[in-house]
Amino acid sequence: ETGVTQSPTHLIKTRGQQVTLRCSSQSGHNTVSWYQQALGQGPQFIFQYYREEENGRGNFPPRFSGLQFPNYSSELNVNALELDDSALYLCASRRDRGLNYGYTFGSGTRLTVV
Amino acid sequence: QKEVEQDPGPLSVPEGAIVSLNCTYSNSAFQYFMWYRQYSRKGPELLMYTYSSGNKEDGRFTAQVDKSSKYISLFIRDSQPSDSATYLCAMGYRDDKIIFGKGTRLHILP
């Protein structure tokens, strides 16, 4: 197992632009979740994918969307970026459903919107 | 009232001391209780998890859950400078999202 890898590590975007963040999960990890962590705050749940379908979503607007691919990689897309979207975006994956405690987190992508 | 409340600290203790970190929660439907450690510029790392009231021990770490009081704790014995990090409590439902606390910044002073 090689862990969870996220890219890029840092990113600066302008308000109104679109961004795609990428995550590569461990082989066999069918469930992936994305979290947003603002400075000084705990991670906030964005959404979860299981076997390439979204099966849970937090209080985030539709401009936050995602994809999960058969090769255990996934993407988080954010359209019409706002200044408040500046945060650390974390990807977490696990092997099975119903086992929330088994998540492995990546180191995150630090997004700055100017 | 927030679902999960956690004092952000910072908390500074001398090396070797026992550290006590706490969270309260309001939703009695939570089924899983976890503690994560997060170093600067890193993602959270799972330290402890439990799904019942009582204590669970793993090395220098003890997690305690009191469902009747909606209160969870993490104790760190013989604290080391390498334990300096942000500690996040987290709670979840089966097949659902994890709700994190804000995190407590801990400094262990050599």
PDB file of C-alpha atoms in Angstrom:
ATOM      1  CA  GLU A   1       0.000   0.000   0.000  1.00  0.00           C
ATOM      2  CA  THR A   2       1.327   3.406  -0.933  1.00  0.00           C
ATOM      3  CA  GLY A   3      -1.040   5.709   0.989  1.00  0.00           C
ATOM      4  CA  VAL A   4      -3.160   8.551  -0.294  1.00  0.00           C
ATOM      5  CA  THR A   5      -1.495  11.056  -2.612  1.00  0.00           C
ATOM      6  CA  GLN A   6      -2.907  14.454  -3.462  1.00  0.00           C
ATOM      7  CA  SER A   7      -1.860  16.914  -6.154  1.00  0.00           C
ATOM      8  CA  PRO A   8      -0.972  19.655  -6.403  1.00  0.00           C
ATOM      9  CA  THR A   9       0.261  20.445  -2.894  1.00  0.00           C
ATOM     10  CA  HIS A  10      -0.298  24.182  -3.291  1.00  0.00           C
ATOM     11  CA  LEU A  11      -2.372  26.211  -5.728  1.00  0.00           C
ATOM     12  CA  ILE A  12      -3.234  29.872  -6.197  1.00  0.00           C
ATOM     13  CA  LYS A  13      -6.322  30.805  -8.201  1.00  0.00           C
ATOM     14  CA  THR A  14      -8.230  33.979  -8.954  1.00  0.00           C
ATOM     15  CA  ARG A  15     -11.801  34.541  -7.833  1.00  0.00           C
ATOM     16  CA  GLY A  16     -14.251  33.248 -10.438  1.00  0.00           C
ATOM     17  CA  GLN A  17     -11.877  30.634 -11.846  1.00  0.00           C
ATOM     18  CA  GLN A  18     -12.351  26.884 -11.765  1.00  0.00           C
ATOM     19  CA  VAL A  19     -10.028  24.369 -10.114  1.00  0.00           C
ATOM     20  CA  THR A  20      -9.533  20.593 -10.178  1.00  0.00           C
ATOM     21  CA  LEU A  21      -7.812  18.829  -7.307  1.00  0.00           C
ATOM     22  CA  ARG A  22      -6.665  15.237  -7.626  1.00  0.00           C
ATOM     23  CA  CYS A  23      -6.337  12.306  -5.284  1.00  0.00           C
ATOM     24  CA  SER A  24      -4.836   8.867  -5.740  1.00  0.00           C
ATOM     25  CA  SER A  25      -6.076   6.333  -3.221  1.00  0.00           C
ATOM     26  CA  GLN A  26      -4.680   3.011  -2.106  1.00  0.00           C
ATOM     27  CA  SER A  27      -5.516   0.024  -4.258  1.00  0.00           C
ATOM     28  CA  GLY A  28      -8.768  -1.573  -3.147  1.00  0.00           C
ATOM     29  CA  HIS A  29     -10.076   1.543  -1.405  1.00  0.00           C
ATOM     30  CA  ASN A  30     -13.546   1.844  -2.896  1.00  0.00           C
ATOM     31  CA  THR A  31     -14.713   4.747  -0.785  1.00  0.00           C
ATOM     32  CA  VAL A  32     -13.283   8.244  -0.990  1.00  0.00           C
ATOM     33  CA  SER A  33     -14.325  11.376   0.853  1.00  0.00           C
ATOM     34  CA  TRP A  34     -13.303  14.987   0.430  1.00  0.00           C
ATOM     35  CA  TYR A  35     -13.020  17.499   3.244  1.00  0.00           C
ATOM     36  CA  GLN A  36     -12.394  21.236   3.416  1.00  0.00           C
ATOM     37  CA  GLN A  37     -10.293  22.502   6.304  1.00  0.00           C
ATOM     38  CA  ALA A  38     -10.181  26.253   6.830  1.00  0.00           C
ATOM     39  CA  LEU A  39      -7.344  27.700   8.888  1.00  0.00           C
ATOM     40  CA  GLY A  40      -7.843  26.945  12.582  1.00  0.00           C
ATOM     41  CA  GLN A  41     -10.872  24.756  11.949  1.00  0.00           C
ATOM     42  CA  GLY A  42     -11.581  21.065  11.793  1.00  0.00           C
ATOM     43  CA  PRO A  43     -12.201  19.398   8.419  1.00  0.00           C
ATOM     44  CA  GLN A  44     -15.701  19.848   6.999  1.00  0.00           C
ATOM     45  CA  PHE A  45     -17.256  17.017   4.987  1.00  0.00           C
ATOM     46  CA  ILE A  46     -17.853  17.907   1.321  1.00  0.00           C
ATOM     47  CA  PHE A  47     -18.971  14.600  -0.206  1.00  0.00           C
ATOM     48  CA  GLN A  48     -18.284  10.900  -0.402  1.00  0.00           C
ATOM     49  CA  TYR A  49     -18.025   8.515  -3.355  1.00  0.00           C
ATOM     50  CA  TYR A  50     -18.417   4.756  -3.333  1.00  0.00           C
ATOM     51  CA  ARG A  51     -17.622   2.754  -6.464  1.00  0.00           C
ATOM     52  CA  GLU A  52     -17.777   5.904  -8.629  1.00  0.00           C
ATOM     53  CA  GLU A  53     -21.150   7.154  -7.344  1.00  0.00           C
ATOM     54  CA  GLU A  54     -21.765   9.986  -4.885  1.00  0.00           C
ATOM     55  CA  ASN A  55     -23.424   8.557  -1.762  1.00  0.00           C
ATOM     56  CA  GLY A  56     -23.246  11.402   0.732  1.00  0.00           C
ATOM     57  CA  ARG A  57     -22.899  15.169   0.662  1.00  0.00           C
ATOM     58  CA  GLY A  58     -22.294  17.893   3.225  1.00  0.00           C
ATOM     59  CA  ASN A  59     -23.514  21.495   3.226  1.00  0.00           C
ATOM     60  CA  PHE A  60     -21.616  22.620   0.152  1.00  0.00           C
ATOM     61  CA  PRO A  61     -23.137  24.256  -2.949  1.00  0.00           C
ATOM     62  CA  PRO A  62     -23.386  22.454  -6.307  1.00  0.00           C
ATOM     63  CA  ARG A  63     -20.327  24.285  -7.631  1.00  0.00           C
ATOM     64  CA  PHE A  64     -18.386  21.710  -5.610  1.00  0.00           C
ATOM     65  CA  SER A  65     -18.470  18.485  -7.601  1.00  0.00           C
ATOM     66  CA  GLY A  66     -16.454  15.334  -7.816  1.00  0.00           C
ATOM     67  CA  LEU A  67     -15.578  12.234  -9.755  1.00  0.00           C
ATOM     68  CA  GLN A  68     -14.209   8.866  -8.760  1.00  0.00           C
ATOM     69  CA  PHE A  69     -12.495   6.614 -11.304  1.00  0.00           C
ATOM     70  CA  PRO A  70     -12.080   2.811 -11.464  1.00  0.00           C
ATOM     71  CA  ASN A  71      -8.317   3.122 -10.885  1.00  0.00           C
ATOM     72  CA  TYR A  72      -8.887   4.436  -7.312  1.00  0.00           C
ATOM     73  CA  SER A  73      -8.221   8.034  -8.295  1.00  0.00           C
ATOM     74  CA  SER A  74     -10.669  10.869  -7.758  1.00  0.00           C
ATOM     75  CA  GLU A  75     -11.147  14.563  -8.411  1.00  0.00           C
ATOM     76  CA  LEU A  76     -12.690  17.513  -6.635  1.00  0.00           C
ATOM     77  CA  ASN A  77     -13.842  20.305  -8.935  1.00  0.00           C
ATOM     78  CA  VAL A  78     -14.793  23.754  -7.733  1.00  0.00           C
ATOM     79  CA  ASN A  79     -16.363  26.270 -10.112  1.00  0.00           C
ATOM     80  CA  ALA A  80     -16.716  30.043  -9.717  1.00  0.00           C
ATOM     81  CA  LEU A  81     -14.133  30.210  -6.943  1.00  0.00           C
ATOM     82  CA  GLU A  82     -14.799  32.534  -4.039  1.00  0.00           C
ATOM     83  CA  LEU A  83     -12.330  33.991  -1.547  1.00  0.00           C
ATOM     84  CA  ASP A  84     -13.850  31.826   1.208  1.00  0.00           C
ATOM     85  CA  ASP A  85     -12.894  28.705  -0.742  1.00  0.00           C
ATOM     86  CA  SER A  86      -9.303  29.279   0.386  1.00  0.00           C
ATOM     87  CA  ALA A  87      -8.538  26.234   2.548  1.00  0.00           C
ATOM     88  CA  LEU A  88      -6.742  22.909   2.816  1.00  0.00           C
ATOM     89  CA  TYR A  89      -8.625  20.259   0.821  1.00  0.00           C
ATOM     90  CA  LEU A  90      -8.232  16.732   2.129  1.00  0.00           C
ATOM     91  CA  CYS A  91      -8.939  13.463   0.424  1.00  0.00           C
ATOM     92  CA  ALA A  92      -9.541  10.358   2.533  1.00  0.00           C
ATOM     93  CA  SER A  93     -10.110   6.791   1.423  1.00  0.00           C
ATOM     94  CA  ARG A  94     -10.973   3.419   2.925  1.00  0.00           C
ATOM     95  CA  ARG A  95     -11.590  -0.098   1.753  1.00  0.00           C
ATOM     96  CA  ASP A  96     -15.159  -0.828   2.837  1.00  0.00           C
ATOM     97  CA  ARG A  97     -18.405   1.023   3.423  1.00  0.00           C
ATOM     98  CA  GLY A  98     -19.754   1.433   6.927  1.00  0.00           C
ATOM     99  CA  LEU A  99     -16.337   1.600   8.520  1.00  0.00           C
ATOM    100  CA  ASN A 100     -15.833   5.322   8.991  1.00  0.00           C
ATOM    101  CA  TYR A 101     -12.956   4.854  11.340  1.00  0.00           C
ATOM    102  CA  GLY A 102     -10.795   3.221   8.665  1.00  0.00           C
ATOM    103  CA  TYR A 103     -10.056   6.353   6.616  1.00  0.00           C
ATOM    104  CA  THR A 104      -6.550   7.213   5.484  1.00  0.00           C
ATOM    105  CA  PHE A 105      -6.035  10.900   4.761  1.00  0.00           C
ATOM    106  CA  GLY A 106      -3.741  12.496   2.236  1.00  0.00           C
ATOM    107  CA  SER A 107      -1.609  15.530   3.102  1.00  0.00           C
ATOM    108  CA  GLY A 108      -3.989  17.836   1.289  1.00  0.00           C
ATOM    109  CA  THR A 109      -3.939  20.575  -1.327  1.00  0.00           C
ATOM    110  CA  ARG A 110      -3.594  24.106  -0.015  1.00  0.00           C
ATOM    111  CA  LEU A 111      -5.816  26.319  -2.215  1.00  0.00           C
ATOM    112  CA  THR A 112      -5.524  30.085  -2.050  1.00  0.00           C
ATOM    113  CA  VAL A 113      -8.102  32.200  -3.884  1.00  0.00           C
ATOM    114  CA  VAL A 114      -7.099  35.817  -4.518  1.00  0.00           C
TER     115      VAL A 114
ATOM    116  CA  GLN B   1     -25.267  24.659  19.407  1.00  0.00           C
ATOM    117  CA  LYS B   2     -22.548  23.022  17.310  1.00  0.00           C
ATOM    118  CA  GLU B   3     -22.672  19.248  16.971  1.00  0.00           C
ATOM    119  CA  VAL B   4     -19.122  18.882  18.285  1.00  0.00           C
ATOM    120  CA  GLU B   5     -17.376  21.314  20.626  1.00  0.00           C
ATOM    121  CA  GLN B   6     -13.634  21.273  21.236  1.00  0.00           C
ATOM    122  CA  ASP B   7     -11.449  23.839  22.986  1.00  0.00           C
ATOM    123  CA  PRO B   8      -8.898  25.063  20.399  1.00  0.00           C
ATOM    124  CA  GLY B   9      -6.198  25.732  22.992  1.00  0.00           C
ATOM    125  CA  PRO B  10      -3.283  26.104  22.705  1.00  0.00           C
ATOM    126  CA  LEU B  11      -2.452  23.745  25.536  1.00  0.00           C
ATOM    127  CA  SER B  12       1.142  23.714  26.782  1.00  0.00           C
ATOM    128  CA  VAL B  13       2.375  21.024  29.161  1.00  0.00           C
ATOM    129  CA  PRO B  14       5.866  19.918  30.286  1.00  0.00           C
ATOM    130  CA  GLU B  15       7.394  16.763  28.870  1.00  0.00           C
ATOM    131  CA  GLY B  16       6.364  13.673  30.806  1.00  0.00           C
ATOM    132  CA  ALA B  17       3.043  15.105  31.985  1.00  0.00           C
ATOM    133  CA  ILE B  18      -0.330  13.490  31.413  1.00  0.00           C
ATOM    134  CA  VAL B  19      -2.356  15.336  28.773  1.00  0.00           C
ATOM    135  CA  SER B  20      -6.152  15.414  28.816  1.00  0.00           C
ATOM    136  CA  LEU B  21      -8.034  16.483  25.694  1.00  0.00           C
ATOM    137  CA  ASN B  22     -11.822  16.688  25.607  1.00  0.00           C
ATOM    138  CA  CYS B  23     -14.827  17.142  23.361  1.00  0.00           C
ATOM    139  CA  THR B  24     -18.528  17.420  23.952  1.00  0.00           C
ATOM    140  CA  TYR B  25     -21.247  16.629  21.447  1.00  0.00           C
ATOM    141  CA  SER B  26     -24.952  17.206  21.118  1.00  0.00           C
ATOM    142  CA  ASN B  27     -26.139  14.461  18.743  1.00  0.00           C
ATOM    143  CA  SER B  28     -26.918  11.241  20.570  1.00  0.00           C
ATOM    144  CA  ALA B  29     -27.100   9.377  17.229  1.00  0.00           C
ATOM    145  CA  PHE B  30     -23.321   9.340  16.783  1.00  0.00           C
ATOM    146  CA  GLN B  31     -22.052   5.775  16.688  1.00  0.00           C
ATOM    147  CA  TYR B  32     -18.297   6.116  16.254  1.00  0.00           C
ATOM    148  CA  PHE B  33     -15.859   8.250  18.196  1.00  0.00           C
ATOM    149  CA  MET B  34     -12.365   8.927  16.986  1.00  0.00           C
ATOM    150  CA  TRP B  35      -9.261  10.945  17.729  1.00  0.00           C
ATOM    151  CA  TYR B  36      -6.984  12.157  14.970  1.00  0.00           C
ATOM    152  CA  ARG B  37      -3.567  13.781  15.219  1.00  0.00           C
ATOM    153  CA  GLN B  38      -2.562  16.381  12.650  1.00  0.00           C
ATOM    154  CA  TYR B  39       0.942  17.695  12.274  1.00  0.00           C
ATOM    155  CA  SER B  40       1.574  20.983  10.494  1.00  0.00           C
ATOM    156  CA  ARG B  41       1.141  20.704   6.713  1.00  0.00           C
ATOM    157  CA  LYS B  42      -0.064  17.098   6.992  1.00  0.00           C
ATOM    158  CA  GLY B  43      -3.389  15.326   6.815  1.00  0.00           C
ATOM    159  CA  PRO B  44      -5.080  13.914   9.933  1.00  0.00           C
ATOM    160  CA  GLU B  45      -3.807  10.566  11.198  1.00  0.00           C
ATOM    161  CA  LEU B  46      -6.164   8.239  13.045  1.00  0.00           C
ATOM    162  CA  LEU B  47      -5.016   7.603  16.626  1.00  0.00           C
ATOM    163  CA  MET B  48      -7.942   5.956  18.340  1.00  0.00           C
ATOM    164  CA  TYR B  49     -11.477   4.864  17.572  1.00  0.00           C
ATOM    165  CA  THR B  50     -14.256   3.399  19.638  1.00  0.00           C
ATOM    166  CA  TYR B  51     -17.985   2.867  19.410  1.00  0.00           C
ATOM    167  CA  SER B  52     -18.974   2.170  23.001  1.00  0.00           C
ATOM    168  CA  SER B  53     -18.867   3.947  26.331  1.00  0.00           C
ATOM    169  CA  GLY B  54     -15.833   3.216  28.440  1.00  0.00           C
ATOM    170  CA  ASN B  55     -12.081   3.270  27.996  1.00  0.00           C
ATOM    171  CA  LYS B  56      -9.869   2.003  25.216  1.00  0.00           C
ATOM    172  CA  GLU B  57      -6.111   1.932  25.635  1.00  0.00           C
ATOM    173  CA  ASP B  58      -3.352   1.815  23.014  1.00  0.00           C
ATOM    174  CA  GLY B  59       0.158   2.326  24.311  1.00  0.00           C
ATOM    175  CA  ARG B  60       0.423   5.779  25.857  1.00  0.00           C
ATOM    176  CA  PHE B  61      -3.025   6.760  24.580  1.00  0.00           C
ATOM    177  CA  THR B  62      -6.386   6.160  26.265  1.00  0.00           C
ATOM    178  CA  ALA B  63      -9.695   7.129  24.693  1.00  0.00           C
ATOM    179  CA  GLN B  64     -12.699   7.528  26.951  1.00  0.00           C
ATOM    180  CA  VAL B  65     -16.330   7.855  25.900  1.00  0.00           C
ATOM    181  CA  ASP B  66     -19.246   8.764  28.159  1.00  0.00           C
ATOM    182  CA  LYS B  67     -22.386   8.581  26.036  1.00  0.00           C
ATOM    183  CA  SER B  68     -24.674   9.572  28.913  1.00  0.00           C
ATOM    184  CA  SER B  69     -22.818  12.881  29.268  1.00  0.00           C
ATOM    185  CA  LYS B  70     -22.003  13.178  25.549  1.00  0.00           C
ATOM    186  CA  TYR B  71     -18.352  13.655  26.423  1.00  0.00           C
ATOM    187  CA  ILE B  72     -15.201  12.092  25.024  1.00  0.00           C
ATOM    188  CA  SER B  73     -11.601  12.373  26.165  1.00  0.00           C
ATOM    189  CA  LEU B  74      -8.125  11.438  25.028  1.00  0.00           C
ATOM    190  CA  PHE B  75      -5.379  10.958  27.590  1.00  0.00           C
ATOM    191  CA  ILE B  76      -1.708  10.917  26.651  1.00  0.00           C
ATOM    192  CA  ARG B  77       0.684   9.509  29.262  1.00  0.00           C
ATOM    193  CA  ASP B  78       4.389  10.313  29.441  1.00  0.00           C
ATOM    194  CA  SER B  79       3.972  13.058  26.875  1.00  0.00           C
ATOM    195  CA  GLN B  80       6.846  13.661  24.460  1.00  0.00           C
ATOM    196  CA  PRO B  81       7.818  16.710  22.365  1.00  0.00           C
ATOM    197  CA  SER B  82       6.917  14.622  19.302  1.00  0.00           C
ATOM    198  CA  ASP B  83       3.313  14.606  20.564  1.00  0.00           C
ATOM    199  CA  SER B  84       3.112  18.336  19.783  1.00  0.00           C
ATOM    200  CA  ALA B  85       0.395  18.587  17.155  1.00  0.00           C
ATOM    201  CA  THR B  86      -3.263  19.442  16.696  1.00  0.00           C
ATOM    202  CA  TYR B  87      -5.628  16.800  18.055  1.00  0.00           C
ATOM    203  CA  LEU B  88      -9.027  16.488  16.414  1.00  0.00           C
ATOM    204  CA  CYS B  89     -11.954  14.654  17.908  1.00  0.00           C
ATOM    205  CA  ALA B  90     -14.360  13.210  15.365  1.00  0.00           C
ATOM    206  CA  MET B  91     -17.686  11.426  15.441  1.00  0.00           C
ATOM    207  CA  GLY B  92     -19.647   9.613  12.840  1.00  0.00           C
ATOM    208  CA  TYR B  93     -22.561   7.514  11.797  1.00  0.00           C
ATOM    209  CA  ARG B  94     -22.298   4.250   9.954  1.00  0.00           C
ATOM    210  CA  ASP B  95     -22.085   4.911   6.188  1.00  0.00           C
ATOM    211  CA  ASP B  96     -22.109   8.651   6.720  1.00  0.00           C
ATOM    212  CA  LYS B  97     -19.837  11.625   7.127  1.00  0.00           C
ATOM    213  CA  ILE B  98     -17.458  12.248   9.980  1.00  0.00           C
ATOM    214  CA  ILE B  99     -18.012  15.398  12.035  1.00  0.00           C
ATOM    215  CA  PHE B 100     -14.783  16.885  13.338  1.00  0.00           C
ATOM    216  CA  GLY B 101     -14.153  19.219  16.227  1.00  0.00           C
ATOM    217  CA  LYS B 102     -12.067  22.344  15.648  1.00  0.00           C
ATOM    218  CA  GLY B 103      -8.960  20.686  17.031  1.00  0.00           C
ATOM    219  CA  THR B 104      -6.815  21.438  20.075  1.00  0.00           C
ATOM    220  CA  ARG B 105      -3.244  22.637  19.512  1.00  0.00           C
ATOM    221  CA  LEU B 106      -0.938  20.844  21.946  1.00  0.00           C
ATOM    222  CA  HIS B 107       2.624  21.897  22.787  1.00  0.00           C
ATOM    223  CA  ILE B 108       4.841  19.594  24.833  1.00  0.00           C
ATOM    224  CA  LEU B 109       7.641  21.623  26.375  1.00  0.00           C
ATOM    225  CA  PRO B 110      11.044  19.852  26.639  1.00  0.00           C
TER     226      PRO B 110
END
